[in-house]
Short mmCIF file of C-alpha atoms in Angstrom, two decimals:
data_model
loop_
_atom_site.label_atom_id
_atom_site.label_comp_id
_atom_site.label_asym_id
_atom_site.label_seq_id
_atom_site.Cartn_x
_atom_site.Cartn_y
_atom_site.Cartn_z
CA MET A 1 17.86 -10.71 -6.78
CA ASN A 2 17.30 -11.00 -2.74
CA PRO A 3 14.43 -9.62 -1.68
CA LEU A 4 14.10 -6.20 0.17
CA ILE A 5 11.72 -7.40 2.20
CA SER A 6 11.54 -11.07 3.56
CA ALA A 7 9.26 -12.44 6.26
CA LYS A 8 8.99 -15.85 7.62
CA GLY A 9 6.30 -16.78 10.37
CA LEU A 10 6.06 -13.12 11.01
CA SER A 11 3.66 -13.17 14.50
CA LYS A 12 2.44 -10.36 17.00
CA SER A 13 0.21 -10.79 19.74
CA TYR A 14 -1.46 -8.32 22.41
CA GLY A 15 -2.37 -10.54 24.84
CA LYS A 16 -4.51 -13.35 23.42
CA PHE A 17 -5.29 -11.14 20.34
CA LYS A 18 -2.97 -11.69 17.29
CA ALA A 19 -2.57 -8.82 15.24
CA LEU A 20 -0.33 -11.07 12.98
CA ASP A 21 -0.55 -14.81 12.28
CA ALA A 22 2.49 -16.47 11.04
CA ILE A 23 2.88 -14.24 7.55
CA ASP A 24 5.63 -15.43 5.03
CA VAL A 25 5.72 -12.89 1.99
CA GLU A 26 8.94 -11.77 -0.16
CA ILE A 27 8.54 -8.11 -1.75
CA ALA A 28 11.36 -7.35 -4.80
CA PRO A 29 13.64 -4.72 -4.98
CA GLY A 30 11.76 -1.95 -7.52
CA ALA A 31 8.24 -3.20 -6.16
CA ILE A 32 4.95 -1.11 -5.74
CA ALA A 33 3.40 -2.84 -2.94
CA GLY A 34 -0.21 -2.74 -1.70
CA LEU A 35 -0.95 -3.70 1.49
CA ILE A 36 -4.90 -3.87 1.80
CA GLY A 37 -7.21 -5.38 4.73
CA PRO A 38 -10.10 -3.80 6.70
CA ASN A 39 -9.73 -1.74 10.07
CA GLY A 40 -7.82 -4.25 12.58
CA ALA A 41 -6.42 -6.64 9.91
CA GLY A 42 -3.18 -6.39 11.17
CA LYS A 43 -1.68 -3.79 8.62
CA THR A 44 -0.21 -0.91 10.56
CA THR A 45 1.07 -4.02 12.75
CA ALA A 46 3.14 -4.78 9.62
CA MET A 47 4.42 -1.94 9.03
CA LYS A 48 5.13 -1.19 12.52
CA ALA A 49 7.39 -4.52 12.92
CA MET A 50 9.14 -3.61 9.32
CA LEU A 51 10.28 -0.33 10.69
CA GLY A 52 10.87 -1.67 13.97
CA LEU A 53 8.61 0.06 16.13
CA CYS A 54 7.30 -2.95 18.02
CA ASP A 55 8.48 -6.31 18.77
CA PHE A 56 7.31 -9.73 17.15
CA THR A 57 8.20 -13.32 16.56
CA GLY A 58 9.56 -15.20 13.55
CA ASP A 59 12.11 -13.77 11.14
CA LEU A 60 11.93 -10.28 9.38
CA GLN A 61 14.58 -9.14 7.51
CA VAL A 62 14.29 -5.08 6.05
CA CYS A 63 16.63 -3.91 3.47
CA GLY A 64 19.06 -6.44 5.08
CA HIS A 65 18.57 -5.75 8.67
CA ASP A 66 16.69 -7.18 11.49
CA PRO A 67 14.63 -4.42 12.74
CA ARG A 68 14.98 -5.55 16.30
CA GLU A 69 18.48 -4.93 16.58
CA GLN A 70 19.62 -2.68 13.84
CA ARG A 71 17.31 -0.29 13.29
CA HIS A 72 19.78 2.28 13.57
CA LEU A 73 21.20 1.16 10.07
CA LEU A 74 17.56 -0.26 8.81
CA MET A 75 15.97 3.84 8.82
CA GLN A 76 19.23 5.15 7.04
CA ASP A 77 16.95 2.97 4.04
CA VAL A 78 13.64 3.51 4.74
CA CYS A 79 11.24 6.65 4.70
CA PHE A 80 7.20 6.57 6.10
CA ILE A 81 4.75 8.49 6.09
CA ALA A 82 2.06 7.84 8.63
CA ASP A 83 -1.67 8.63 8.26
CA VAL A 84 -1.35 11.69 10.19
CA GLY A 85 0.35 14.93 9.88
CA ILE A 86 3.27 14.77 12.30
CA LEU A 87 5.68 17.55 11.08
CA PRO A 88 6.20 20.44 13.74
CA LYS A 89 3.44 22.74 13.36
CA TRP A 90 5.40 25.88 14.68
CA MET A 91 8.13 25.39 11.81
CA GLN A 92 8.15 26.78 8.59
CA ALA A 93 8.11 24.62 5.43
CA ARG A 94 11.79 25.98 4.66
CA GLN A 95 12.69 25.43 8.32
CA ALA A 96 11.94 21.65 7.70
CA ILE A 97 14.19 21.80 4.53
CA GLU A 98 16.99 23.68 6.31
CA TYR A 99 16.53 20.80 9.92
CA LEU A 100 16.54 17.76 7.34
CA SER A 101 19.93 18.76 5.43
CA GLY A 102 21.24 19.22 9.09
CA VAL A 103 20.33 15.85 10.24
CA HIS A 104 20.00 13.26 7.25
CA PRO A 105 23.25 12.63 5.30
CA ARG A 106 21.02 11.41 2.27
CA PHE A 107 18.72 14.54 2.24
CA ASP A 108 18.94 16.43 -0.70
CA ARG A 109 18.57 19.89 -0.14
CA ASN A 110 17.95 20.77 -3.73
CA LYS A 111 15.58 18.21 -4.71
CA ALA A 112 13.26 18.98 -1.74
CA GLN A 113 13.21 22.71 -2.77
CA GLN A 114 12.51 21.60 -6.52
CA LEU A 115 9.53 19.34 -5.53
CA LEU A 116 8.27 22.30 -3.22
CA ALA A 117 8.47 24.46 -5.85
CA LYS A 118 5.99 22.48 -7.67
CA THR A 119 3.35 23.03 -5.32
CA SER A 120 1.45 26.06 -4.02
CA ILE A 121 2.89 26.35 -0.72
CA ASN A 122 4.72 29.59 0.38
CA PRO A 123 8.15 28.19 2.25
CA HIS A 124 8.00 30.91 5.22
CA SER A 125 4.55 29.52 5.47
CA ARG A 126 4.26 27.79 9.07
CA ILE A 127 3.12 23.81 8.66
CA LYS A 128 0.27 24.72 11.33
CA THR A 129 -1.34 27.24 8.86
CA LEU A 130 -1.51 24.85 5.89
CA SER A 131 -4.44 22.50 5.19
CA LYS A 132 -3.90 18.81 5.34
CA GLY A 133 -3.53 18.59 1.57
CA MET A 134 -0.18 20.96 1.97
CA VAL A 135 1.26 19.34 4.91
CA THR A 136 0.62 15.80 2.92
CA GLN A 137 2.58 17.45 0.09
CA LEU A 138 5.27 18.82 2.01
CA HIS A 139 5.98 15.65 3.86
CA LEU A 140 5.79 13.95 0.42
CA ALA A 141 8.65 16.61 -1.11
CA LEU A 142 10.63 15.98 2.14
CA VAL A 143 10.72 12.02 2.13
CA MET A 144 11.08 12.18 -2.00
CA ALA A 145 14.02 14.24 -1.39
CA ILE A 146 16.03 11.64 0.91
CA ASP A 147 18.02 8.82 -1.21
CA VAL A 148 16.43 5.76 0.07
CA LYS A 149 15.35 1.96 -0.58
CA LEU A 150 12.01 1.92 0.81
CA LEU A 151 8.98 4.23 1.40
CA ILE A 152 6.41 2.88 3.59
CA LEU A 153 3.18 4.88 3.42
CA ASP A 154 0.06 3.88 6.04
CA GLU A 155 -3.02 5.54 4.52
CA PRO A 156 -0.63 8.48 3.10
CA THR A 157 -4.16 10.42 1.51
CA LEU A 158 -6.54 9.76 4.28
CA GLY A 159 -8.91 12.92 4.97
CA LEU A 160 -7.69 14.16 1.37
CA ASP A 161 -10.42 15.69 -1.39
CA ILE A 162 -10.05 13.76 -5.05
CA MET A 163 -7.80 16.17 -6.48
CA TYR A 164 -5.04 16.17 -4.17
CA ARG A 165 -5.13 12.34 -3.63
CA LYS A 166 -4.81 11.86 -7.51
CA GLU A 167 -1.58 14.60 -7.12
CA PHE A 168 0.03 13.12 -4.46
CA TYR A 169 -0.19 9.42 -6.42
CA ASP A 170 1.05 11.39 -9.56
CA ARG A 171 4.04 12.87 -7.94
CA LEU A 172 5.07 9.54 -6.51
CA LEU A 173 5.16 7.91 -9.57
CA SER A 174 6.67 10.50 -11.57
CA ASP A 175 9.12 11.96 -8.95
CA TYR A 176 10.16 9.21 -6.83
CA CYS A 177 9.71 5.68 -7.85
CA ASP A 178 12.10 3.86 -10.15
CA GLN A 179 13.26 0.25 -10.97
CA GLU A 180 15.44 0.18 -7.28
CA LYS A 181 13.19 1.80 -4.98
CA THR A 182 10.79 0.05 -3.17
CA VAL A 183 7.02 1.14 -2.49
CA LEU A 184 4.50 -0.06 0.37
CA ILE A 185 1.32 1.36 0.64
CA SER A 186 -1.73 0.73 2.88
CA THR A 187 -4.97 2.69 2.06
CA HIS A 188 -8.35 2.04 2.00
CA GLN A 189 -8.62 3.82 -1.67
CA VAL A 190 -8.09 0.50 -3.22
CA GLU A 191 -9.35 2.25 -6.80
CA GLU A 192 -6.52 5.00 -6.41
CA ILE A 193 -3.47 2.82 -6.31
CA GLU A 194 -4.98 -0.10 -8.66
CA ALA A 195 -3.05 1.41 -11.46
CA LEU A 196 0.23 1.46 -9.53
CA LEU A 197 0.56 -1.57 -7.82
CA THR A 198 3.48 -4.53 -9.29
CA HIS A 199 2.63 -6.66 -6.15
CA LEU A 200 -0.82 -6.99 -4.02
CA LEU A 201 -1.33 -8.64 -0.50
CA PHE A 202 -4.42 -8.85 1.38
CA ILE A 203 -4.60 -9.41 5.08
CA ARG A 204 -7.34 -10.52 6.90
CA LYS A 205 -6.94 -11.13 10.81
CA GLY A 206 -3.49 -11.05 11.05
CA ARG A 207 -3.17 -13.50 8.24
CA LEU A 208 -2.46 -13.16 4.29
CA ILE A 209 -5.24 -14.61 2.49
CA LEU A 210 -3.53 -13.27 -1.21
CA ASP A 211 -0.02 -12.51 -2.39
CA SER A 212 0.21 -12.22 -5.91
CA SER A 213 2.02 -10.29 -8.48
CA MET A 214 -0.01 -7.54 -10.39
CA ASP A 215 0.77 -9.35 -13.71
CA ALA A 216 -0.76 -12.78 -12.12
CA ILE A 217 -3.94 -11.57 -11.46
CA PRO A 218 -5.42 -11.64 -14.98
CA ASP A 219 -4.43 -15.18 -15.16
CA THR A 220 -5.72 -16.41 -12.07
CA PHE A 221 -9.11 -14.37 -11.16
CA HIS A 222 -11.83 -13.90 -13.53
CA GLU A 223 -15.37 -12.16 -13.34
CA VAL A 224 -17.99 -13.58 -15.79
CA LEU A 225 -21.38 -11.79 -16.21
CA VAL A 226 -23.87 -14.32 -16.40
CA ALA A 227 -27.69 -14.19 -17.11
CA PRO A 228 -30.08 -14.97 -14.80
CA GLU A 229 -31.34 -18.23 -16.12
CA ALA A 230 -27.59 -19.12 -16.05
CA THR A 231 -26.72 -18.55 -12.41
CA THR A 232 -27.20 -22.42 -10.84
CA HIS A 233 -24.66 -23.82 -13.75
CA ALA A 234 -22.81 -21.06 -13.32
CA ARG A 235 -22.33 -21.76 -9.19
CA LEU A 236 -21.40 -25.26 -9.81
CA TYR A 237 -17.78 -23.83 -10.87
CA ASN A 238 -17.40 -22.61 -6.83
CA PRO A 239 -17.83 -19.10 -7.56
CA LEU A 240 -15.36 -17.25 -4.75
CA HIS A 241 -18.45 -14.24 -4.52
CA GLU A 242 -21.32 -12.69 -6.64
CA ARG A 243 -23.05 -10.05 -6.64
CA LYS A 244 -26.14 -8.47 -8.86
CA LEU A 245 -24.96 -6.33 -11.52
CA LEU A 246 -27.10 -4.44 -14.39
CA GLY A 247 -29.70 -7.25 -14.61
CA ARG A 248 -26.92 -9.99 -14.58
CA ILE A 249 -24.85 -11.72 -11.60
CA ALA A 250 -21.20 -10.92 -11.31
CA PHE A 251 -19.55 -14.31 -10.22
CA ILE A 252 -15.48 -14.27 -9.26
CA TYR A 253 -13.71 -17.16 -9.67
CA HIS A 254 -10.23 -18.46 -8.49
CA ASN A 255 -8.24 -20.65 -11.07
CA GLN A 256 -11.00 -21.60 -13.24
CA ASP A 257 -10.56 -22.77 -16.84
CA PRO A 258 -10.76 -19.39 -18.74
CA GLU A 259 -12.95 -21.64 -21.75
CA VAL A 260 -15.56 -22.91 -19.58
CA LEU A 261 -15.48 -19.59 -17.79
CA ARG A 262 -16.77 -18.06 -21.44
CA SER A 263 -19.12 -20.63 -21.76
CA LEU A 264 -21.16 -19.23 -18.93
CA GLY A 265 -21.36 -15.77 -19.88
CA GLU A 266 -19.08 -12.36 -20.69
CA VAL A 267 -15.34 -12.91 -18.91
CA HIS A 268 -13.42 -10.18 -17.51
CA THR A 269 -10.70 -9.34 -14.65
CA PRO A 270 -12.08 -8.11 -11.79
CA ALA A 271 -11.48 -4.73 -10.32
CA ILE A 272 -9.18 -5.08 -7.01
CA SER A 273 -11.75 -3.42 -5.07
CA ASP A 274 -14.43 -6.02 -6.28
CA LEU A 275 -11.76 -8.56 -5.68
CA PHE A 276 -10.69 -7.43 -2.18
CA VAL A 277 -14.47 -7.76 -1.23
CA ALA A 278 -14.90 -11.36 -2.80
CA MET A 279 -11.80 -12.60 -0.89
CA MET A 280 -13.05 -10.93 2.22
CA GLN A 281 -16.26 -12.56 2.48
CA GLY A 282 -14.95 -15.80 1.13
CA ALA A 283 -12.34 -15.80 3.95
CA GLN A 284 -15.61 -15.04 6.35
CA GLU A 285 -17.57 -17.71 5.22
#
């Protein structure tokens, strides 16, 4: 099966600053991929390149198209939700549905109305009167009613309270995701998307420092809770990171023998947020 997103040597510079530095990555159809990194790591630049919104060097194919030369074709297969609401504030919710039904050939008006009916949004309400959470709900209802191959989300729940964030991802899973549609999510709320992901990407200073399927994480990374008196011995096995945790030291290891690790202490699969911190600090060191 051909990858839906394929990048080889993807690079982008702003003067002397390298926003993307020779990235190689492939994302398969049907994946839910998380692109995780600190501010300024290159997440948004990577997404802009995929959407044809900035120039770049290297090779990039998205849905079989080169974003630099075939953006008009690409945007028939891709939808995007940014971290800020971009819907016209003067419009009513129902007018947004009417507009899209007239301009986008793959927009399903009935599906959009059904999705909107699951929210508390009055179809006659103007967008400027809606809360940020409601604008996000409306945006998601519009996007999910478009039959595309790829949905790109850049901090889609930024500024929303925890109830809206949970509802956002629940609805994304139940009403949008299937084995054919692919989702790429960039967010700082790592804990909230961990259970959704099938693919994990960590980016730092324009470089990918982790590219893994979620299924491979438990076999590749281990967290070991070690008693204080055994920490010197545990450090001999080159942990990526260590932190104090409830009277013990939590060490994270990469590609170490599980049998050896079990001799050091209690072994777990690290949470993605803990693995993120470990790899970011390890890369910095």
